[in-house]
XYZ file of N, CA and C in Angstrom:
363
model
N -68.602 -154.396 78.931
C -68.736 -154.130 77.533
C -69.425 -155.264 76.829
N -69.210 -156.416 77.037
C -69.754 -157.412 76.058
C -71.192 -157.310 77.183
N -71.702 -157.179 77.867
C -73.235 -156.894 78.717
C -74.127 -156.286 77.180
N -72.944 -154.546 76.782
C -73.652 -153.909 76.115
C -73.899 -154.521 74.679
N -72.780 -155.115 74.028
C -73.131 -155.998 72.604
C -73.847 -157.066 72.652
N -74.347 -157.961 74.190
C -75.281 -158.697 73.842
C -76.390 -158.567 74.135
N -76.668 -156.926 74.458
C -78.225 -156.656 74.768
C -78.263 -155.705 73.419
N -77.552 -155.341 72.251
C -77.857 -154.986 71.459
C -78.012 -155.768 70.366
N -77.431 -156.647 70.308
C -77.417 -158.086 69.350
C -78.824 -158.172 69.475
N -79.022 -158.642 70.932
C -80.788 -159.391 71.141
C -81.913 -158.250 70.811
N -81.939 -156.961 70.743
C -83.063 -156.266 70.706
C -82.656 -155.813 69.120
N -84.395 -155.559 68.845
C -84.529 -155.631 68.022
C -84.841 -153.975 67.961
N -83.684 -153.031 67.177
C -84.034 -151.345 67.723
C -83.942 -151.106 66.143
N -85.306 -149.970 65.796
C -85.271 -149.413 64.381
C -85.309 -148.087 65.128
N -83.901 -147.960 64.519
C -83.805 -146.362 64.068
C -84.142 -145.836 62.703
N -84.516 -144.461 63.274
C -84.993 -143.695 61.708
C -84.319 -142.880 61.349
N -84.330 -143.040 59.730
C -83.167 -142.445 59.171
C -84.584 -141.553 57.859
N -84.056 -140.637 57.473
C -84.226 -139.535 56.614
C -83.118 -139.400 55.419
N -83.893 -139.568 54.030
C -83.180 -139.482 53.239
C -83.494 -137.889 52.293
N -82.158 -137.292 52.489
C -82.847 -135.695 52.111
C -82.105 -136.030 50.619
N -82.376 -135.059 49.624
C -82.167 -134.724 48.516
C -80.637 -134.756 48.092
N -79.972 -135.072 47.542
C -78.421 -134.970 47.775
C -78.140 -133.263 46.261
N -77.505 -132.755 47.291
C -76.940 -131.386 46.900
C -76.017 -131.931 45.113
N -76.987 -131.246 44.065
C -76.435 -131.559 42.832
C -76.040 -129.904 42.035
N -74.526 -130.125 41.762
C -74.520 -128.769 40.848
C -74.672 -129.287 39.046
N -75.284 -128.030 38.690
C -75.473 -128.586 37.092
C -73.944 -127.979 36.480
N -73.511 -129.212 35.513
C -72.037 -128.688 34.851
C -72.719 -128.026 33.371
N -72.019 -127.088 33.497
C -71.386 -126.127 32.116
C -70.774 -126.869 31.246
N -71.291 -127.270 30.169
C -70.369 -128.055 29.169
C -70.547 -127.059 28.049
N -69.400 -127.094 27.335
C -69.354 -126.019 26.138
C -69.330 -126.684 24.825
N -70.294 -126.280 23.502
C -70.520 -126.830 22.637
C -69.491 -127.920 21.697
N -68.243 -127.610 22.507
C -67.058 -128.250 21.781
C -66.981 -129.864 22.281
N -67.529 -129.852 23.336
C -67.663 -130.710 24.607
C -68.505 -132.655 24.211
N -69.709 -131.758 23.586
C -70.060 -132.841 23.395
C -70.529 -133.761 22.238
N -70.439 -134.444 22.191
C -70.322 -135.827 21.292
C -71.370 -135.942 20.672
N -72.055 -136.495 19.282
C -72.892 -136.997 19.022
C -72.798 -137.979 18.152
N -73.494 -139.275 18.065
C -73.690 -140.111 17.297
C -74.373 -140.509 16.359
N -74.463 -140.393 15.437
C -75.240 -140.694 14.153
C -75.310 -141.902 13.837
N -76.479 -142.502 14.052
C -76.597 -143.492 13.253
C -77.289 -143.993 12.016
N -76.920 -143.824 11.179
C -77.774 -143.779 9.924
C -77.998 -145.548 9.125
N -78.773 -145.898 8.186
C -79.030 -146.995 7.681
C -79.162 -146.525 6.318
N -77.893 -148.271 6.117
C -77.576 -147.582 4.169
C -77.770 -148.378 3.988
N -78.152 -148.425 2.564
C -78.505 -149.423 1.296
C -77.219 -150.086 1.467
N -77.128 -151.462 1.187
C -75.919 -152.474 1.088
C -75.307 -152.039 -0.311
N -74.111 -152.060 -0.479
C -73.112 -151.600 -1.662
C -73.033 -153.146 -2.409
N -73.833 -152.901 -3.666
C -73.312 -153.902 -4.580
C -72.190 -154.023 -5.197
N -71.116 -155.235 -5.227
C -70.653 -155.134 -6.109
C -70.451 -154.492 -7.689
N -69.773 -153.725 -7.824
C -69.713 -153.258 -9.106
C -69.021 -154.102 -10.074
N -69.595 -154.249 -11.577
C -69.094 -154.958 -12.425
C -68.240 -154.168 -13.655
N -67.229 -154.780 -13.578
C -65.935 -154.240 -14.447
C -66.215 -155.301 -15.543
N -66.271 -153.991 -16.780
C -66.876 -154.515 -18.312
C -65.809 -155.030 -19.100
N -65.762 -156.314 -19.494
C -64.504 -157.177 -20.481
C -63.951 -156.847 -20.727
N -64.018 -155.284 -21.087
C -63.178 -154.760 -22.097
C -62.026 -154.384 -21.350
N -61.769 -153.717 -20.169
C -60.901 -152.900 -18.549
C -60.397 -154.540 -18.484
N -60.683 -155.642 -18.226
C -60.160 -156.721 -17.848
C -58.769 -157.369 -19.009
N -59.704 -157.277 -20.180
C -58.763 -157.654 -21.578
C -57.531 -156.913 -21.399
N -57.606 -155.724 -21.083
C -56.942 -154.752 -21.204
C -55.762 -154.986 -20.139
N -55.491 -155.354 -19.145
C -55.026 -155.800 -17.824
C -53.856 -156.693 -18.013
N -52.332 -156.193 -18.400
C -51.765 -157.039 -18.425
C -51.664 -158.425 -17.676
N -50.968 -159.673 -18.435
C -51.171 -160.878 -17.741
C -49.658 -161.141 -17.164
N -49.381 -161.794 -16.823
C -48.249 -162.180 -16.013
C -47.203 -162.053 -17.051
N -47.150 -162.375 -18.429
C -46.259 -162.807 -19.334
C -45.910 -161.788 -20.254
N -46.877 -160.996 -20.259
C -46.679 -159.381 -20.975
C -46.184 -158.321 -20.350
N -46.351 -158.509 -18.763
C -46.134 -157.870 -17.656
C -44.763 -157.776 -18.296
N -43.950 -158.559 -17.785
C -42.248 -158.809 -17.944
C -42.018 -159.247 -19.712
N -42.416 -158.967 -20.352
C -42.042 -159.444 -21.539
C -42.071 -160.691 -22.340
N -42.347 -161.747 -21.372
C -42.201 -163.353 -21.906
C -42.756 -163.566 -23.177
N -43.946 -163.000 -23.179
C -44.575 -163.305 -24.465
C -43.338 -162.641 -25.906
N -42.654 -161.419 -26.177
C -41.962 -161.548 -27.008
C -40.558 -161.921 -26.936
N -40.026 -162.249 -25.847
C -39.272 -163.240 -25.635
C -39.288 -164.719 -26.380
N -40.602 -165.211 -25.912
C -41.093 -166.547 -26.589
C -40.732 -167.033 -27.772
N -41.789 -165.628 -28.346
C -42.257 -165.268 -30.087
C -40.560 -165.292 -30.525
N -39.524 -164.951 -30.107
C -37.994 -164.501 -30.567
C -37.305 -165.790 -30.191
N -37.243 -166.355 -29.271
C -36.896 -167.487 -29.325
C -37.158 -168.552 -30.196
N -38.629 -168.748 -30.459
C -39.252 -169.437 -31.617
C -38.688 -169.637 -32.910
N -38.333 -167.790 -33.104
C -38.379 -167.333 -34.601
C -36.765 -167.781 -35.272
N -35.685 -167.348 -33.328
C -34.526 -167.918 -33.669
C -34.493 -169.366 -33.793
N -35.734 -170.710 -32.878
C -34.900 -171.909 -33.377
C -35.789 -172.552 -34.505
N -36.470 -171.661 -34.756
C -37.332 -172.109 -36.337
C -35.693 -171.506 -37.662
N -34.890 -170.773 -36.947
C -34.336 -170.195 -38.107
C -33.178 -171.005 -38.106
N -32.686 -171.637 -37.129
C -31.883 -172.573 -36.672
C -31.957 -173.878 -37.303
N -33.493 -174.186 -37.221
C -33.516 -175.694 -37.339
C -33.369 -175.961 -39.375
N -33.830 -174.523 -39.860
C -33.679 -174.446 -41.460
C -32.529 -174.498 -41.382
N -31.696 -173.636 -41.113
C -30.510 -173.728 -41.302
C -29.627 -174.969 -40.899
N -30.394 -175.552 -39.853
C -29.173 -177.038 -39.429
C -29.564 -178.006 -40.299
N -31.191 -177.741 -41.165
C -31.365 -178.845 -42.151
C -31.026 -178.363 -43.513
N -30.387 -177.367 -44.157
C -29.555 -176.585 -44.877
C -28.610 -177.646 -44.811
N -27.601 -177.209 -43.700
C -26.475 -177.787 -43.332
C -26.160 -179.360 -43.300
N -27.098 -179.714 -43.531
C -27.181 -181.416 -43.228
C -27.679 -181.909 -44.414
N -28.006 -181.352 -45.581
C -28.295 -181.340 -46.711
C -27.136 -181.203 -47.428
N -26.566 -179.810 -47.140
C -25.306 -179.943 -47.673
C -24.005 -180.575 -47.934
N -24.256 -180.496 -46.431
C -22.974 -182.436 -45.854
C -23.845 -183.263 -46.732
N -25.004 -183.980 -46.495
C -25.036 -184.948 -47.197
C -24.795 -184.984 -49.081
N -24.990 -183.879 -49.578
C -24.774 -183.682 -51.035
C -23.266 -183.655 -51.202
N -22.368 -182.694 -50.083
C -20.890 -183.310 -50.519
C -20.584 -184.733 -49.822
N -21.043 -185.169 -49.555
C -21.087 -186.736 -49.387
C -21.170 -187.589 -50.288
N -22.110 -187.838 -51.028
C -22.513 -188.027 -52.190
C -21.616 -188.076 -53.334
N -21.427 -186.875 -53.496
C -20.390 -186.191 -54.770
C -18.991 -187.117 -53.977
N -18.608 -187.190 -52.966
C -17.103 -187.908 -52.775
C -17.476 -189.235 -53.143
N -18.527 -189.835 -52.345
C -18.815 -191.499 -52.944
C -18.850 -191.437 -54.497
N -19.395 -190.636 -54.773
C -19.798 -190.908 -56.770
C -17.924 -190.849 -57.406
N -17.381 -189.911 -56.819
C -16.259 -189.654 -57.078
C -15.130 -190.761 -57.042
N -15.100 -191.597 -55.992
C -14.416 -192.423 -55.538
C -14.770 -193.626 -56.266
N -16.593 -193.800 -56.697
C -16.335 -194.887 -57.921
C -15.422 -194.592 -58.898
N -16.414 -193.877 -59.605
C -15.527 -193.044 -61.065
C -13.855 -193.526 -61.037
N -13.649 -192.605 -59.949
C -12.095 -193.046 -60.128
C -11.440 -194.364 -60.056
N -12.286 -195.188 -59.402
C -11.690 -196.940 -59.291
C -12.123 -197.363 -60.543
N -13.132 -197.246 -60.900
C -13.681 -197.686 -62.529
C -12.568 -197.062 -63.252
N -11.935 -196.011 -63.556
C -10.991 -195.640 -63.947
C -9.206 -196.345 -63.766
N -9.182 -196.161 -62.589
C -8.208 -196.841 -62.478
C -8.308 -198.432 -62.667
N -9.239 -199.285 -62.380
C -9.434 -200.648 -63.400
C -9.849 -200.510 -64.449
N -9.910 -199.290 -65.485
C -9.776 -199.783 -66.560
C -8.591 -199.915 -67.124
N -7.654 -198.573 -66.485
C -6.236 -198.557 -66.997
C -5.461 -199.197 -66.506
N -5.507 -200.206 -65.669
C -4.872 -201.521 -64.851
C -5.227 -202.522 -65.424
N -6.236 -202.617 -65.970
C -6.485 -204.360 -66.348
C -5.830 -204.715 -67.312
N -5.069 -203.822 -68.392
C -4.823 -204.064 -69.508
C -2.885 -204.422 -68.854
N -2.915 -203.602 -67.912
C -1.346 -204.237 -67.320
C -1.362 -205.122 -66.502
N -1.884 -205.439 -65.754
C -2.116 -206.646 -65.185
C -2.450 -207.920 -65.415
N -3.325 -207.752 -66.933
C -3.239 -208.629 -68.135
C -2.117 -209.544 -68.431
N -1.363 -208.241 -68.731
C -0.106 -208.703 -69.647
C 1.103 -208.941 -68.191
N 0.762 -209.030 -67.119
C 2.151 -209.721 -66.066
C 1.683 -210.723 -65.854
């Protein structure tokens, strides 16, 4: 056996070969079947511009939830507050006043009607 693989190794043998047609069936495809691709070319999409007015219009963060009359009410209460605590501090100070004026008066009073006894001990 190896006699026969090394006298086929060494020679150099062309066999001929024939290449016949290879047996093709055509497929039936049904219009549902097949695919097509479109490829079309579009104009690039510009940005569109939204006019001031749609934007103005657009609540902001603070109107959204109310803050803004929240604010305005808070304001209005410590603007109404702060009149009133300077009301109040006006008032204290005017009966303030009236007790000091009072408290002379009455010592001027009472040294006048003392001196004349205290005089005479």
């Amino acid at each position: 056996m190896e006699s026969i693989f090394e006298t086929t190794s060494q020679m150099d043998v062309q066999t001929p070969t024939s290449v016949g047609p290879l047996p093709m069936s055509t497929p039936t495809m049904t219009p549902s079947t097949i695919a097509t691709i479109t490829i079309t070319s579009q104009a690039p999409i510009l940005p569109t511009t939204v006019s001031s007015t749609i934007i103005q219009n657009l609540p902001n963060f603070g109107s959204l939830f109310g803050f803004n009359n929240r604010l305005r009410s808070l304001e209005e209460n410590f603007s109404d507050f702060m009149q009133t605590n300077q009301f109040a501090g006006a008032v204290s100070a005017i009966l303030g006043i009236v007790q000091r004026y009072m408290d002379q008066r009455r010592n001027s009073w009472i040294l006048l009607w003392t001196s004349p006894i205290l005089m005479n001990s």
